[in-house]
């Protein structure tokens, strides 16, 4: 495939995804058809299906795009900041900032993503690439931090922080404050608590509790 054709294909994909997100927001996920998306995007139905075999695939493309935007937004912070709390706070705040254009879509779409058996759930097998990429950001948060912490906890922390971020997402979806100010405030009050707990994890008197907690995580994961 030539470079020009590749750019054209990518442009078509982006138009289809952007159109789908707009229609999902305006009409709802169930009421929006692939035919309607194709018509609004100015492509044939066959062309729309060539790029995306279902509406669910379009949402997965949104997940991937949002994840890429978040990674780029965090790049400078993770390259320069070494304190765990600052790295975690910055990554969470950047997620809220880059997700702001999709807030109205997320509010209407959330009921689908919240269903445990739905392929659009962030915990589904279909969402695995975006989920692993997101956990990867929190792995960078942990690995680049110079703070002392329990070695076993350090290994488990990226996934635990991702789970924390899922709680933040739930709060954000329901946040009607101007500029999602309440979500930013939640980050402001939560991160210091997480930082303190992580910082205490290496102390002799708390190592037993840390190990019990990690054992519980392993059991529940299995």
CSV table of C-alpha atoms in Angstrom, one decimal:
chain,number,residue,atom,x,y,z
A,1,UNK,CA,0.0,0.0,0.0
A,2,UNK,CA,1.4,3.4,-1.0
A,3,UNK,CA,2.0,6.1,1.7
A,4,UNK,CA,-0.7,8.3,0.2
A,5,UNK,CA,-3.2,5.5,0.2
A,6,UNK,CA,-2.3,4.6,3.7
A,7,UNK,CA,-2.9,8.2,4.8
A,8,UNK,CA,-6.2,8.1,3.0
A,9,UNK,CA,-7.3,4.9,4.8
A,10,UNK,CA,-6.3,6.3,8.2
A,11,UNK,CA,-8.2,9.5,7.4
A,12,UNK,CA,-11.3,7.5,6.5
A,13,UNK,CA,-11.1,5.4,9.7
A,14,UNK,CA,-10.9,8.6,11.8
A,15,UNK,CA,-13.9,10.1,10.0
A,16,UNK,CA,-15.9,7.0,10.7
A,17,UNK,CA,-14.9,6.8,14.3
A,18,UNK,CA,-15.6,10.5,14.9
A,19,UNK,CA,-19.0,10.2,13.2
A,20,UNK,CA,-19.9,7.2,15.2
A,21,UNK,CA,-19.0,8.8,18.5
A,22,UNK,CA,-21.1,11.9,17.6
A,23,UNK,CA,-24.1,9.7,16.7
A,24,UNK,CA,-23.8,7.5,19.7
A,25,UNK,CA,-23.9,10.7,21.8
A,26,UNK,CA,-26.8,12.2,19.9
A,27,UNK,CA,-29.0,9.1,19.3
A,28,UNK,CA,-27.7,6.5,21.8
A,29,UNK,CA,-25.7,3.4,21.1
A,30,UNK,CA,-28.7,1.1,20.4
A,31,UNK,CA,-30.5,3.5,18.0
A,32,UNK,CA,-27.4,4.2,15.9
A,33,UNK,CA,-26.9,1.8,13.0
A,34,UNK,CA,-23.9,1.2,10.8
A,35,UNK,CA,-25.9,2.4,7.9
A,36,UNK,CA,-26.5,5.7,9.6
A,37,UNK,CA,-22.8,6.0,10.6
A,38,UNK,CA,-21.8,5.4,7.0
A,39,UNK,CA,-24.3,7.9,5.6
A,40,UNK,CA,-23.2,10.6,8.0
A,41,UNK,CA,-19.5,9.9,7.4
A,42,UNK,CA,-20.0,10.1,3.6
A,43,UNK,CA,-18.9,6.5,2.9
A,44,UNK,CA,-20.7,3.4,1.6
A,45,UNK,CA,-22.0,0.8,4.1
A,46,UNK,CA,-19.6,-1.7,2.6
A,47,UNK,CA,-16.7,0.7,3.2
A,48,UNK,CA,-17.8,1.3,6.8
A,49,UNK,CA,-17.8,-2.5,7.4
A,50,UNK,CA,-14.5,-2.8,5.6
A,51,UNK,CA,-12.9,-0.8,8.4
A,52,UNK,CA,-15.1,-1.9,11.3
A,53,UNK,CA,-17.1,-5.1,11.4
A,54,UNK,CA,-19.5,-3.8,14.1
A,55,UNK,CA,-20.5,-0.9,16.3
A,56,UNK,CA,-18.6,-2.5,19.1
A,57,UNK,CA,-15.4,-2.4,17.0
A,58,UNK,CA,-15.9,1.3,16.6
A,59,UNK,CA,-16.1,1.7,20.4
A,60,UNK,CA,-12.9,-0.3,20.8
A,61,UNK,CA,-11.3,2.0,18.3
A,62,UNK,CA,-12.4,4.9,20.5
A,63,UNK,CA,-10.7,3.1,23.5
A,64,UNK,CA,-7.5,2.8,21.5
A,65,UNK,CA,-7.5,6.4,20.4
A,66,UNK,CA,-8.3,7.7,23.9
A,67,UNK,CA,-5.5,5.5,25.3
A,68,UNK,CA,-3.0,6.8,22.8
A,69,UNK,CA,-4.0,10.4,23.6
A,70,UNK,CA,-3.5,9.7,27.3
A,71,UNK,CA,-0.1,8.2,26.8
A,72,UNK,CA,1.1,11.2,24.8
A,73,UNK,CA,-0.3,13.6,27.4
A,74,UNK,CA,1.7,11.8,30.1
A,75,UNK,CA,5.0,11.6,28.3
A,76,UNK,CA,6.6,14.8,29.5
A,77,UNK,CA,5.4,14.3,33.1
A,78,UNK,CA,6.7,10.7,33.4
A,79,UNK,CA,10.0,11.8,31.8
A,80,UNK,CA,10.7,14.5,34.4
A,81,UNK,CA,8.9,13.8,37.6
A,82,UNK,CA,10.3,11.2,40.0
A,83,UNK,CA,7.9,11.4,43.1
A,84,UNK,CA,5.3,8.6,43.1
A,85,UNK,CA,2.4,10.9,44.2
A,86,UNK,CA,3.2,13.6,41.6
A,87,UNK,CA,3.4,10.9,38.9
A,88,UNK,CA,0.2,9.3,39.9
A,89,UNK,CA,-1.7,12.5,40.3
A,90,UNK,CA,-0.4,13.8,37.0
A,91,UNK,CA,-1.4,10.7,35.1
A,92,UNK,CA,-4.9,10.7,36.6
A,93,UNK,CA,-5.4,14.4,36.0
A,94,UNK,CA,-4.2,14.1,32.4
A,95,UNK,CA,-6.8,11.3,31.8
A,96,UNK,CA,-9.6,13.6,32.9
A,97,UNK,CA,-8.3,16.4,30.8
A,98,UNK,CA,-7.9,14.4,27.5
A,99,UNK,CA,-11.2,12.6,28.1
A,100,UNK,CA,-13.2,15.9,28.6
A,101,UNK,CA,-14.3,16.0,24.9
A,102,UNK,CA,-15.9,12.5,25.3
A,103,UNK,CA,-17.7,13.1,28.6
A,104,UNK,CA,-21.2,13.5,27.0
A,105,UNK,CA,-20.6,10.3,25.0
A,106,UNK,CA,-19.4,8.4,28.1
A,107,UNK,CA,-22.4,9.4,30.1
A,108,UNK,CA,-24.8,7.9,27.6
A,109,UNK,CA,-22.6,4.9,26.8
A,110,UNK,CA,-21.7,3.9,30.4
A,111,UNK,CA,-24.5,1.5,30.9
A,112,UNK,CA,-23.1,-0.8,28.2
A,113,UNK,CA,-19.6,-0.7,29.4
A,114,UNK,CA,-20.8,-1.4,33.0
A,115,UNK,CA,-22.4,-4.8,32.0
A,116,UNK,CA,-19.9,-7.5,33.0
A,117,UNK,CA,-20.7,-9.7,30.0
A,118,UNK,CA,-20.6,-6.9,27.5
A,119,UNK,CA,-17.6,-7.0,25.1
A,120,UNK,CA,-17.3,-3.3,25.6
A,121,UNK,CA,-16.6,-3.6,29.3
A,122,UNK,CA,-13.1,-2.5,30.2
A,123,UNK,CA,-12.6,-5.9,31.8
A,124,UNK,CA,-13.6,-7.9,28.7
A,125,UNK,CA,-11.3,-10.0,26.6
A,126,UNK,CA,-12.1,-7.7,23.6
A,127,UNK,CA,-10.9,-4.7,25.6
A,128,UNK,CA,-7.6,-6.4,26.6
A,129,UNK,CA,-5.3,-4.3,24.3
A,130,UNK,CA,-6.6,-1.0,25.7
A,131,UNK,CA,-6.6,-2.3,29.2
A,132,UNK,CA,-3.0,-3.6,29.0
A,133,UNK,CA,-1.9,-0.3,27.5
A,134,UNK,CA,-3.5,1.6,30.3
A,135,UNK,CA,-1.9,-0.7,33.0
A,136,UNK,CA,1.3,0.0,31.2
A,137,UNK,CA,1.1,3.7,32.0
A,138,UNK,CA,0.7,2.9,35.6
A,139,UNK,CA,3.6,0.5,35.4
A,140,UNK,CA,5.6,3.5,34.2
A,141,UNK,CA,4.3,5.5,37.2
A,142,UNK,CA,5.6,2.9,39.6
A,143,UNK,CA,8.9,2.0,37.8
A,144,UNK,CA,9.9,5.6,37.4
A,145,UNK,CA,9.2,6.5,41.0
A,146,UNK,CA,12.1,6.9,43.4
A,147,UNK,CA,10.0,6.4,46.5
A,148,UNK,CA,10.7,3.4,48.8
A,149,UNK,CA,8.0,0.7,48.7
A,150,UNK,CA,7.6,-3.0,49.3
A,151,UNK,CA,9.1,-5.0,46.4
A,152,UNK,CA,6.1,-7.3,46.1
A,153,UNK,CA,3.7,-4.5,46.2
A,154,UNK,CA,5.7,-2.7,43.5
A,155,UNK,CA,5.0,-5.7,41.2
A,156,UNK,CA,1.3,-5.6,41.9
A,157,UNK,CA,0.8,-1.9,42.0
A,158,UNK,CA,0.3,-1.1,38.3
A,159,UNK,CA,-2.8,-3.2,38.0
A,160,UNK,CA,-4.1,-1.9,41.4
A,161,UNK,CA,-3.6,1.6,40.3
A,162,UNK,CA,-5.5,0.8,37.1
A,163,UNK,CA,-8.4,-0.5,39.2
A,164,UNK,CA,-8.2,2.8,41.2
A,165,UNK,CA,-8.5,4.7,37.9
A,166,UNK,CA,-11.6,2.7,37.0
A,167,UNK,CA,-13.2,4.0,40.2
A,168,UNK,CA,-12.2,7.5,39.1
A,169,UNK,CA,-13.8,6.9,35.7
A,170,UNK,CA,-17.1,5.8,37.4
A,171,UNK,CA,-17.0,9.0,39.5
A,172,UNK,CA,-16.2,11.1,36.4
A,173,UNK,CA,-19.0,9.7,34.4
A,174,UNK,CA,-21.5,10.9,37.0
A,175,UNK,CA,-19.7,14.2,37.6
A,176,UNK,CA,-21.8,17.2,36.6
A,177,UNK,CA,-19.6,19.9,38.1
A,178,UNK,CA,-18.1,22.6,35.9
A,179,UNK,CA,-15.0,21.3,34.2
A,180,UNK,CA,-15.3,18.1,36.2
A,181,UNK,CA,-14.0,20.0,39.3
A,182,UNK,CA,-15.2,17.3,41.7
A,183,UNK,CA,-13.2,14.6,39.9
A,184,UNK,CA,-10.1,16.7,40.1
A,185,UNK,CA,-10.8,17.2,43.8
A,186,UNK,CA,-11.2,13.4,44.2
A,187,UNK,CA,-7.8,12.9,42.7
A,188,UNK,CA,-6.4,15.6,45.0
A,189,UNK,CA,-7.6,14.0,48.2
A,190,UNK,CA,-7.1,10.3,47.1
A,191,UNK,CA,-3.6,10.3,45.8
A,192,UNK,CA,-1.9,11.5,49.1
A,193,UNK,CA,-3.7,8.6,50.9
A,194,UNK,CA,-2.5,6.1,48.3
A,195,UNK,CA,1.0,7.6,48.6
A,196,UNK,CA,1.0,7.2,52.4
A,197,UNK,CA,-0.1,3.6,52.2
A,198,UNK,CA,2.5,2.7,49.6
A,199,UNK,CA,5.2,4.6,51.5
A,200,UNK,CA,4.4,2.6,54.7
A,201,UNK,CA,4.4,-0.8,52.9
A,202,UNK,CA,8.1,-1.4,53.3
A,203,UNK,CA,8.2,-0.8,57.1
A,204,UNK,CA,8.8,-3.9,59.2
A,205,UNK,CA,5.6,-3.6,61.2
A,206,UNK,CA,3.4,-3.4,58.1
A,207,UNK,CA,5.1,-5.9,55.8
A,208,UNK,CA,2.8,-8.7,57.1
A,209,UNK,CA,-0.3,-6.7,56.3
A,210,UNK,CA,1.1,-5.9,52.9
A,211,UNK,CA,1.8,-9.6,52.2
A,212,UNK,CA,-1.7,-10.5,53.4
A,213,UNK,CA,-3.2,-7.9,51.0
A,214,UNK,CA,-1.2,-9.1,48.1
A,215,UNK,CA,-2.2,-12.7,48.8
A,216,UNK,CA,-5.8,-11.7,48.8
A,217,UNK,CA,-5.3,-9.9,45.4
A,218,UNK,CA,-3.8,-13.1,44.0
A,219,UNK,CA,-6.7,-15.2,45.3
A,220,UNK,CA,-9.4,-12.9,43.9
A,221,UNK,CA,-7.6,-12.6,40.6
A,222,UNK,CA,-7.5,-16.4,40.2
